[in-house]
Tab-separated table of C-alpha atoms in Angstrom:
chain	number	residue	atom	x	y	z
A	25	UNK	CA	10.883	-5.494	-20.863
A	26	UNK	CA	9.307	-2.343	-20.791
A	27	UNK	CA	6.380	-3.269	-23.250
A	28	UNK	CA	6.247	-6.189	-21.082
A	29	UNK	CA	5.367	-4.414	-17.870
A	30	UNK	CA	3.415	-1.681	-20.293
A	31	UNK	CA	1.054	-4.778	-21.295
A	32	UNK	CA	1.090	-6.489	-18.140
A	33	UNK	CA	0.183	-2.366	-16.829
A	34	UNK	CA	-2.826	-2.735	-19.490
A	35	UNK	CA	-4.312	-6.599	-18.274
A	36	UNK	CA	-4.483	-5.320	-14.606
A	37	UNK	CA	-6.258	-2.191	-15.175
A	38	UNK	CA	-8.837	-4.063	-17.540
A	39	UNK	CA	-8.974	-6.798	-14.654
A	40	UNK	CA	-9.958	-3.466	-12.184
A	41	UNK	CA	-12.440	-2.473	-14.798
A	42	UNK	CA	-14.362	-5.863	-14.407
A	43	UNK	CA	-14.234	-6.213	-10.722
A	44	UNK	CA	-15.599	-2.736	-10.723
A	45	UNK	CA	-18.342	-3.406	-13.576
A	46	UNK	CA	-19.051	-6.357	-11.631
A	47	UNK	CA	-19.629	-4.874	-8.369
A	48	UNK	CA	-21.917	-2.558	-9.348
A	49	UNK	CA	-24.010	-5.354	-10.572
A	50	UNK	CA	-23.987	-7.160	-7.115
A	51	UNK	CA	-26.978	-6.247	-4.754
A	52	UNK	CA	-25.065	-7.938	-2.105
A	53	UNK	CA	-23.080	-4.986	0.126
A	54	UNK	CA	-20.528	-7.617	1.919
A	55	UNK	CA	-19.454	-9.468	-2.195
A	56	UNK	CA	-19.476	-6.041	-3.624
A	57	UNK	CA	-17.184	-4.418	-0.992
A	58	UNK	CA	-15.190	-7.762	-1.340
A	59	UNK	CA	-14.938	-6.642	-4.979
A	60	UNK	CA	-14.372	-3.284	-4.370
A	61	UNK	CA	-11.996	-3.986	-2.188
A	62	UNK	CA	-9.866	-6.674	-4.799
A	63	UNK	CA	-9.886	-4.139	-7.809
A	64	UNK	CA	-8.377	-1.004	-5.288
A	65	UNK	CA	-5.712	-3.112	-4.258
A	66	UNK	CA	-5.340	-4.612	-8.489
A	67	UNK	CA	-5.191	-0.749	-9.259
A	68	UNK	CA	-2.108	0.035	-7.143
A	69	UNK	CA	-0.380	-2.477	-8.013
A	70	UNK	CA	-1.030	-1.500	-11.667
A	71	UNK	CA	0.421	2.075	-10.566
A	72	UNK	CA	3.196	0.657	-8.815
A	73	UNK	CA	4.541	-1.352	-11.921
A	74	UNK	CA	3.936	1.377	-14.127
A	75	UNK	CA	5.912	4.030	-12.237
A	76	UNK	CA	8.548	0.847	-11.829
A	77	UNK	CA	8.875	0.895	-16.086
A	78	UNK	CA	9.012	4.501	-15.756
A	79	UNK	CA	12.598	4.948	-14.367
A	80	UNK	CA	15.902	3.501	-15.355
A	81	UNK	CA	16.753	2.585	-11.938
A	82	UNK	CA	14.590	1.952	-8.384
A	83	UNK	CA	11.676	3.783	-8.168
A	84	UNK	CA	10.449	3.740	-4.379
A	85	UNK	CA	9.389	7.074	-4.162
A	86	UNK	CA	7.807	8.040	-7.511
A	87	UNK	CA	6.019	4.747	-6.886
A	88	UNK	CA	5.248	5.528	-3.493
A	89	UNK	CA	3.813	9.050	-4.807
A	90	UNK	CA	1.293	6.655	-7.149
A	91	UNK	CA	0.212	5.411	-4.223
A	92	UNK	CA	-0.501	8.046	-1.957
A	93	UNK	CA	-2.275	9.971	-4.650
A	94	UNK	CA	-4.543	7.079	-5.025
A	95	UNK	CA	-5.358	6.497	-1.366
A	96	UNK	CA	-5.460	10.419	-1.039
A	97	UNK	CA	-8.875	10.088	-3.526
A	98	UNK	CA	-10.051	7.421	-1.101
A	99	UNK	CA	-9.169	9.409	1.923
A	100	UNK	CA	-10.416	12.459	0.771
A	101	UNK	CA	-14.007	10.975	1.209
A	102	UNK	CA	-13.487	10.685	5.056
A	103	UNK	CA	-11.666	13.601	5.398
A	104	UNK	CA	-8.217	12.435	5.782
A	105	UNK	CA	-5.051	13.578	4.346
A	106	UNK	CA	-2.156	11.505	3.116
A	107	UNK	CA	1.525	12.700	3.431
A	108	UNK	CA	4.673	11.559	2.367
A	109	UNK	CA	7.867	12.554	3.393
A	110	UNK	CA	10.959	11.043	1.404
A	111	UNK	CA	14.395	11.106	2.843
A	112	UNK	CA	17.972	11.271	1.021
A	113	UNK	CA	19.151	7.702	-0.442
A	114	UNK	CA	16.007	6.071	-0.617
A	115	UNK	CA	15.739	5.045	-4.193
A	116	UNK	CA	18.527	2.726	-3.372
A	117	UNK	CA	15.820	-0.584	-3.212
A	118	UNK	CA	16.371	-3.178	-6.037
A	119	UNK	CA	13.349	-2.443	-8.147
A	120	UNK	CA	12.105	-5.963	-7.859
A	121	UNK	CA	11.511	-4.940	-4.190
A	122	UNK	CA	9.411	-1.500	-5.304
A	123	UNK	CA	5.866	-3.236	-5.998
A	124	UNK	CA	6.008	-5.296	-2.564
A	125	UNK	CA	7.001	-2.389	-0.467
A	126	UNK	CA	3.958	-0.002	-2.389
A	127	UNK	CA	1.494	-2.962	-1.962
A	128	UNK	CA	2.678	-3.306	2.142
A	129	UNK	CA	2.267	0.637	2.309
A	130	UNK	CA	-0.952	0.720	0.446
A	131	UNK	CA	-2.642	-2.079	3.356
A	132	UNK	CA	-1.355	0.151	6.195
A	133	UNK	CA	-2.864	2.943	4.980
A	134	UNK	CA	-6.240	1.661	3.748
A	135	UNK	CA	-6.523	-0.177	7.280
A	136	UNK	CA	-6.306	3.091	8.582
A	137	UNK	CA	-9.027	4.985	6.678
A	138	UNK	CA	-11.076	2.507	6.896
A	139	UNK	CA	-10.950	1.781	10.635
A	140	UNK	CA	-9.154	4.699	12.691
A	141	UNK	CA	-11.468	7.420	11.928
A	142	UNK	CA	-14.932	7.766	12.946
A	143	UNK	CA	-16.725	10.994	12.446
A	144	UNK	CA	-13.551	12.985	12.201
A	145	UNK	CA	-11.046	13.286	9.547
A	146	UNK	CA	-7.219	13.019	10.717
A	147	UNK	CA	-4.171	12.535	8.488
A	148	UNK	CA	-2.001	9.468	8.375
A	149	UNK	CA	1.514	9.839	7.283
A	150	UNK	CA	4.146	7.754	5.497
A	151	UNK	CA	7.695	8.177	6.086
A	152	UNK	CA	10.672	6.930	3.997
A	153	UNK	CA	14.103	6.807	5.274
A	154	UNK	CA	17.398	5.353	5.881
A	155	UNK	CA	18.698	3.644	8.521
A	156	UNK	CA	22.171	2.018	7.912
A	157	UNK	CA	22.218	-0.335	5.236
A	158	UNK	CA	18.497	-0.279	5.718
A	159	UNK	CA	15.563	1.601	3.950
A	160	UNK	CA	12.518	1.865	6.336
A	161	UNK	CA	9.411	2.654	5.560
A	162	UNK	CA	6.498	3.287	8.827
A	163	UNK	CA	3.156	4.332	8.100
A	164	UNK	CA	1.556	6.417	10.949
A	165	UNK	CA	-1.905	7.672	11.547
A	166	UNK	CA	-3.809	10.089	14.203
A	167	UNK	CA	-6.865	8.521	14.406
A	168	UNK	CA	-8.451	5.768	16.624
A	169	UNK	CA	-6.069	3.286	18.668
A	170	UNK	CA	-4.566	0.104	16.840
A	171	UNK	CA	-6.048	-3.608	18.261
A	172	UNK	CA	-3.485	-5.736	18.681
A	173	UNK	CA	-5.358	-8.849	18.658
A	174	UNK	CA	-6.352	-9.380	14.656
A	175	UNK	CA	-9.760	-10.428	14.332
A	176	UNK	CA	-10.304	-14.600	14.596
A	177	UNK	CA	-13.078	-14.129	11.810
A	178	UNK	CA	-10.969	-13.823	9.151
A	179	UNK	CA	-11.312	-10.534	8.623
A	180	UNK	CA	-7.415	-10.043	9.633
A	181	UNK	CA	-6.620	-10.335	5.589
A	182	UNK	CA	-4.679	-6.339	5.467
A	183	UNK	CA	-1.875	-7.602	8.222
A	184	UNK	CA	-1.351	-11.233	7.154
A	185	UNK	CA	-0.854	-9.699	3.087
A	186	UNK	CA	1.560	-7.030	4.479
A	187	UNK	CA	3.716	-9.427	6.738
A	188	UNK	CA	3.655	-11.571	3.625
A	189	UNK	CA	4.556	-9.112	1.372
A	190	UNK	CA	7.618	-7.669	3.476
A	191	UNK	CA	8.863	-11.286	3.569
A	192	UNK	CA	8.875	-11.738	-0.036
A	193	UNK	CA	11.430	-8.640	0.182
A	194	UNK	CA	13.516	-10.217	2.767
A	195	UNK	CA	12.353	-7.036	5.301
A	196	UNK	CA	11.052	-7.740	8.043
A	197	UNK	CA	7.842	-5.418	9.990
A	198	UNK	CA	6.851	-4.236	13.227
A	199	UNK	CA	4.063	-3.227	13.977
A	200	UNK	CA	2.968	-0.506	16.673
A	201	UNK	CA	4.674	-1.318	20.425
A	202	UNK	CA	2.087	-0.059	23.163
A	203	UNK	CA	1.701	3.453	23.082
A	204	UNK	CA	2.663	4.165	19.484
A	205	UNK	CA	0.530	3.518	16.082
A	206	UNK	CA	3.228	3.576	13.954
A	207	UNK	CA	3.802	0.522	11.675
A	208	UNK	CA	7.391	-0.168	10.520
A	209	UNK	CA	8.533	-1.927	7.375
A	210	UNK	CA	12.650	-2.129	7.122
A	211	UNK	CA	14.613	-3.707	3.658
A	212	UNK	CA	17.744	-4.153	3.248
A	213	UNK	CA	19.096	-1.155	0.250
A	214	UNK	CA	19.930	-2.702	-2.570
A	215	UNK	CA	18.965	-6.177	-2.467
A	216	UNK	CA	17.041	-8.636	-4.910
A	217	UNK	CA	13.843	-10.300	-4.417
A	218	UNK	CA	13.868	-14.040	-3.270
């Protein structure tokens, strides 16, 4: 199994390789961030499953970690800093459950560097805890407001992957009530993908 996910680990970083080779070649800016955007999101999960094959058991947070260092490179660019705080008994997540949760967590956050800071940096901070039987995840940023209403142009992609990715896990997610900007993901400990 774990030359399985090792080789699997391999394909997806030669598939970011040529969306990234392929980008460059574009002159067209909307295709090539399109691109751009497709091989960033290929690359985590490629991180995600490999930290996954790297432990015996569930590995939320040193998958989580991958993430965050990855978006921290991205980040760094606009001035924004990525923390992660990791709470007692949260490795408890059936690994099947690890790459969804990383992937949801890996949206949130490149929403918010993309679109909640302007001029200024900020940080935006992702929290991992439990809650019951629960493990919940919320992603949190100080920058600009969150719009509730998701663009009708079809540029609303980010929310409609997490929401599907947190039902895959049988979680469910909230995002921000009025007032707050902090997104919520919650999975049952312990459980197996559907």
């Amino acid at each position: 199994m774990r030359e399985t996910v090792h080789r699997c680990t391999n394909d997806l970083q030669l598939v970011v390789s040529l969306l990234s080779l392929q980008a460059t070649r574009l002159k067209d800016r909307e295709g090539r961030a399109a691109l751009e955007d497709a091989a960033e999101r290929i690359a985590i999960l490629a991180r995600a499953r490999a930290a996954t094959s790297e432990e015996e058991q569930s590995a939320l947070a040193t998958a989580l970690r991958q993430v965050c260092e990855a978006l921290q490179a991205h980040a760094e660019l606009r001035s924004v800093l990525i923390s992660l705080e990791i709470g007692d008994g949260c490795d408890e997540v059936a690994s099947p459950l690890v790459t969804p949760i990383c992937l949801a967590v890996n949206e949130l956050a490149t929403n918010a560097i993309k679109h909640a800071f302007e001029a200024k940096g900020g940080k935006i901070t992702v929290v991992v805890r439990r809650r019951d039987d629960d493990v919940v995840v919320q992603v949190d940023d100080d920058g600009l407001p969150f719009l509730d209403a998701a663009p009708s142009d079809g540029h609303g992609l980010g929310l409609g992957l997490v929401r599907r990715l947190v039902s895959s896990c049988g979680g469910k997610f909230h995002q921000p009530p009025s007032g707050s900007k902090t997104f919520e993901i919650v999975v049952p400990s312990g459980q197996s993908a559907s």
